[in-house]
mmCIF file of C-alpha atoms in Angstrom:
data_model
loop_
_atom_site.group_PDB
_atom_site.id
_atom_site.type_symbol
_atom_site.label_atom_id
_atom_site.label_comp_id
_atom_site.label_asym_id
_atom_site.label_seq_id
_atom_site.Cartn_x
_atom_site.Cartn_y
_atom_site.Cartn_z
ATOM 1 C CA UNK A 17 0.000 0.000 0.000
ATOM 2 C CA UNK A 18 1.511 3.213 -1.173
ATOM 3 C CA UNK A 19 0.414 6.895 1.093
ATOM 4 C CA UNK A 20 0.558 10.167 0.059
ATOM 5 C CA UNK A 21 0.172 12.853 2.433
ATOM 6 C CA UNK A 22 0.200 16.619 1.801
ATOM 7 C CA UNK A 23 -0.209 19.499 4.684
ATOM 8 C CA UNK A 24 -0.101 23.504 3.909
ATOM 9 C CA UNK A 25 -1.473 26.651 5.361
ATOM 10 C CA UNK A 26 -3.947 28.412 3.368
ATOM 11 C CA UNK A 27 -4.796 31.839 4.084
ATOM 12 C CA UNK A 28 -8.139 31.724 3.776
ATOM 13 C CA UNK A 29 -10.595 31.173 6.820
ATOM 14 C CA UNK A 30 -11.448 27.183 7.621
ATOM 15 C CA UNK A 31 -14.663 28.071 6.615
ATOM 16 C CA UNK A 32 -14.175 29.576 3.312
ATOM 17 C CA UNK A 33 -12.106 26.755 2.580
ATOM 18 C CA UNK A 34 -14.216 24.227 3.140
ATOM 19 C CA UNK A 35 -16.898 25.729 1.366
ATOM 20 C CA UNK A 36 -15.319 24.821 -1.731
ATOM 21 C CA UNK A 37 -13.577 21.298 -0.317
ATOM 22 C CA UNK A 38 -16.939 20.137 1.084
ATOM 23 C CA UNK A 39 -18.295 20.086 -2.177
ATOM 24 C CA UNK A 40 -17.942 16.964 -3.528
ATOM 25 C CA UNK A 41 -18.831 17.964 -7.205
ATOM 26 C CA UNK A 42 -16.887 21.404 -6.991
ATOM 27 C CA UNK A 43 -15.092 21.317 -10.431
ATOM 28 C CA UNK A 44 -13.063 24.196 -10.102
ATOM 29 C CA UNK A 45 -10.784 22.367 -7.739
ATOM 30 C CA UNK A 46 -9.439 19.814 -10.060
ATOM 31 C CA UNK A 47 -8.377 21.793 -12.952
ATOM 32 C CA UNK A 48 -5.056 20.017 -14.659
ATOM 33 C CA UNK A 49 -5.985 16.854 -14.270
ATOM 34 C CA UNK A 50 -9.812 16.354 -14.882
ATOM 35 C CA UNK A 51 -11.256 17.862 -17.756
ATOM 36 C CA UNK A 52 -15.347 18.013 -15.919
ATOM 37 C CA UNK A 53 -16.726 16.262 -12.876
ATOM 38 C CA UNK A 54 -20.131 14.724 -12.651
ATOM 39 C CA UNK A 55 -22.207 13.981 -9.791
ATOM 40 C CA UNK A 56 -25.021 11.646 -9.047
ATOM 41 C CA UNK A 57 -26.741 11.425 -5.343
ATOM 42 C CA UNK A 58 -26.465 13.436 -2.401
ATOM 43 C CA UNK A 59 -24.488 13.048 0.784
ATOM 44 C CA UNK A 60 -23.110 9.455 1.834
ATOM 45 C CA UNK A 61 -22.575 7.246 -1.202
ATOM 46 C CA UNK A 62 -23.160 10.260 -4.037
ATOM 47 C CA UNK A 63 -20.706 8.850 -6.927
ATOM 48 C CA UNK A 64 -18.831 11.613 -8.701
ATOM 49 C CA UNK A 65 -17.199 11.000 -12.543
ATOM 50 C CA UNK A 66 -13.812 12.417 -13.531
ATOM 51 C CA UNK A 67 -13.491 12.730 -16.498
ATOM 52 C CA UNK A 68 -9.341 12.812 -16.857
ATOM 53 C CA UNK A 69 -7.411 15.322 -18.720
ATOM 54 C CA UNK A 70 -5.497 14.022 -21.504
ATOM 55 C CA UNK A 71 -2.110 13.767 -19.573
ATOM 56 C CA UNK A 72 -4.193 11.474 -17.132
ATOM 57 C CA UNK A 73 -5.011 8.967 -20.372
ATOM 58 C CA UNK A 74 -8.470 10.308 -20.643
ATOM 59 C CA UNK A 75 -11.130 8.408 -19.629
ATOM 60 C CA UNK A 76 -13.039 8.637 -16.541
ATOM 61 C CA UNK A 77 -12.841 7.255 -12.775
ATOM 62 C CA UNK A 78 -15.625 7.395 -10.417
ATOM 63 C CA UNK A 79 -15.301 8.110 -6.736
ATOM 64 C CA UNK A 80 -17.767 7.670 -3.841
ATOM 65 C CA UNK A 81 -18.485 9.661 -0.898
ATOM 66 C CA UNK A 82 -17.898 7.884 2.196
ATOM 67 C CA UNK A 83 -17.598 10.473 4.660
ATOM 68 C CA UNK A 84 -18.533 14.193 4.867
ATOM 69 C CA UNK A 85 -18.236 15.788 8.706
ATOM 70 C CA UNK A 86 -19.451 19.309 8.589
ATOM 71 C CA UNK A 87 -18.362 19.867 12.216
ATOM 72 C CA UNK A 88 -14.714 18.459 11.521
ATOM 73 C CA UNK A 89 -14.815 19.745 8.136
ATOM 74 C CA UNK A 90 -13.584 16.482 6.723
ATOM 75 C CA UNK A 91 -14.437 14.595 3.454
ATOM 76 C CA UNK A 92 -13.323 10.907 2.463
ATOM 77 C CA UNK A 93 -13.985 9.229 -0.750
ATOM 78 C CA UNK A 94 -12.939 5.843 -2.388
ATOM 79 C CA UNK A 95 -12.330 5.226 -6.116
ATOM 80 C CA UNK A 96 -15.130 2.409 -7.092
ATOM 81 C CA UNK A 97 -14.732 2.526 -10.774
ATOM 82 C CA UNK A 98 -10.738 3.344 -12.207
ATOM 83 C CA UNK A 99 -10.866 3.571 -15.570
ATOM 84 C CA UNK A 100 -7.490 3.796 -17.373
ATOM 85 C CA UNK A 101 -5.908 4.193 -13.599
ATOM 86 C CA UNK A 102 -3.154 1.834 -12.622
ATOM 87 C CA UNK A 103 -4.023 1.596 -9.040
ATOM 88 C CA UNK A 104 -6.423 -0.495 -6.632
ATOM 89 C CA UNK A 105 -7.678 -0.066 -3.416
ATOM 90 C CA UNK A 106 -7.322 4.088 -4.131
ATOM 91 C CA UNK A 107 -8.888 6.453 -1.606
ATOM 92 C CA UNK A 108 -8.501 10.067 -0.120
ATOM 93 C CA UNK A 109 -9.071 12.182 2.995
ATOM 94 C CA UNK A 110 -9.386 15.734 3.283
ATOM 95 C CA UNK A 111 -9.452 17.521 6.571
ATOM 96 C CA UNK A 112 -9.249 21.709 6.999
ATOM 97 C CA UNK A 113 -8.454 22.814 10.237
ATOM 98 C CA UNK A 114 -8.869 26.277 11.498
ATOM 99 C CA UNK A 115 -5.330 28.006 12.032
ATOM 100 C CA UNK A 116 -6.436 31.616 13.729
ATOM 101 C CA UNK A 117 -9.741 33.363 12.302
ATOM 102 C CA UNK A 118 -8.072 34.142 8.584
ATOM 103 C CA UNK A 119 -5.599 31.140 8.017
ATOM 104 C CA UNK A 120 -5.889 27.570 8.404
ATOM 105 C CA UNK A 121 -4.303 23.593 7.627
ATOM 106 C CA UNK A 122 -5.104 21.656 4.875
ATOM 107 C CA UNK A 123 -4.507 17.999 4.885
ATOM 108 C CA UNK A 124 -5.043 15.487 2.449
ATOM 109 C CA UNK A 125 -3.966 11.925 2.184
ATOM 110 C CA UNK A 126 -4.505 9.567 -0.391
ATOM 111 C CA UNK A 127 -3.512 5.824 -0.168
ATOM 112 C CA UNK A 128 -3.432 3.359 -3.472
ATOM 113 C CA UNK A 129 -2.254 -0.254 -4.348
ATOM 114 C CA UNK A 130 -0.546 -0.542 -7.394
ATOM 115 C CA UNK A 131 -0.554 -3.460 -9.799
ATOM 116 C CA UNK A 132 3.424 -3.772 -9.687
ATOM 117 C CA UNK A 133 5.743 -2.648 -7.085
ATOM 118 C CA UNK A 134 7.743 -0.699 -9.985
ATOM 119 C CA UNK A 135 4.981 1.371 -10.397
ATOM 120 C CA UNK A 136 4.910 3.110 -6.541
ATOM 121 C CA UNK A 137 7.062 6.053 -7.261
ATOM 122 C CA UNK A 138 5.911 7.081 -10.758
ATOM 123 C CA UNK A 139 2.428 6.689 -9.526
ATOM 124 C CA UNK A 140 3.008 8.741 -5.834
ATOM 125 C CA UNK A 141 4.894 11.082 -8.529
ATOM 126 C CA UNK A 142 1.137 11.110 -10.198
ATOM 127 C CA UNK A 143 -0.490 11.759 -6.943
ATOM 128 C CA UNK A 144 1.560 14.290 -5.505
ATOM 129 C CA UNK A 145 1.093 16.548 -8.758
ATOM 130 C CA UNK A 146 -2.619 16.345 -9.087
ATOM 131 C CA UNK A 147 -2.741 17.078 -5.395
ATOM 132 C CA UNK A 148 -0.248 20.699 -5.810
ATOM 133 C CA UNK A 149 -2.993 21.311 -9.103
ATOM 134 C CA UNK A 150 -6.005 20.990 -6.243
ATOM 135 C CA UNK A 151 -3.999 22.930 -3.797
ATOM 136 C CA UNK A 152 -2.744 25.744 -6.240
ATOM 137 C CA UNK A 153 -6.791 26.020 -7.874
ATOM 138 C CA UNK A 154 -8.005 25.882 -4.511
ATOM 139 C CA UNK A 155 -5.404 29.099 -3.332
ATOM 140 C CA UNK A 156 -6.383 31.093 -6.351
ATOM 141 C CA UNK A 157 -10.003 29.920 -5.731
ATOM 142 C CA UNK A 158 -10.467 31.731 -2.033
ATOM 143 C CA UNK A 159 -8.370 34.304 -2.632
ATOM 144 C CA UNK A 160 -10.430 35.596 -5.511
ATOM 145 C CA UNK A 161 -14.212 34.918 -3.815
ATOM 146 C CA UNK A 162 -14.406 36.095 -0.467
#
């Protein structure tokens, strides 16, 4: 089991971030590396559709929700449908802690199998980048909509 884990300061309130984290269709996160999100459901067990950028071999992967804690401002997904995606067993955790009344931590961790053990690195590699994409959208995104 590979883990990729990723923790910044954003200076944005908890709040404001989460507004746009706790939104499990928000499609202005993901820029880079998904091309348009789809949703279908609400809450616990809605199933979202990436549909992957070119870089990402196109296609689509589907997600569902598994956890979304308004009062810990936490959100947890697992990958139920990979598409061209060399992984198994792929899911992610997002938590966003307050840090003071205008700043606060973002954490996100993702954990995969992959197929062959030559594959880890490329693939955390893979991770890593779509994860500073999310982070960098997600900066520009509260800084411009307050």
């Amino acid at each position: 089991m590979e883990l990729v884990e990723v923790a910044t300061r954003i200076e944005a309130s908890a709040q404001r971030v989460w507004s746009e984290v706790g939104d499990f269709g928000n499609d202005r996160l993901t820029g880079g590396y998904v091309d348009r999100v789809e949703v279908k459901g609400a809450g616990l067990g809605a199933l979202r559709t990436y549909h992957l950028a070119d870089r990402m071999g196109g296609g689509a992967a589907v997600e569902r929700l598994t956890l979304l804690d308004e009062a810990e401002r936490t959100i947890a997904y697992d990958m139920v449908d990979y598409g061209p995606l060399n992984w198994a067993d792929y899911s992610g955790h997002i938590k966003v802690t307050p840090a003071g009344s205008y700043a606060c931590i973002f954490v996100i961790r993702t954990r995969f199998q992959p197929f062959m053990p030559e594959e880890a690195e490329s693939l955390k590699e893979m991770s890593r980048t779509n994860i500073g994409m999310y982070i960098e959208n997600l900066r520009r995104l509260v800084a411009t909509r307050r």
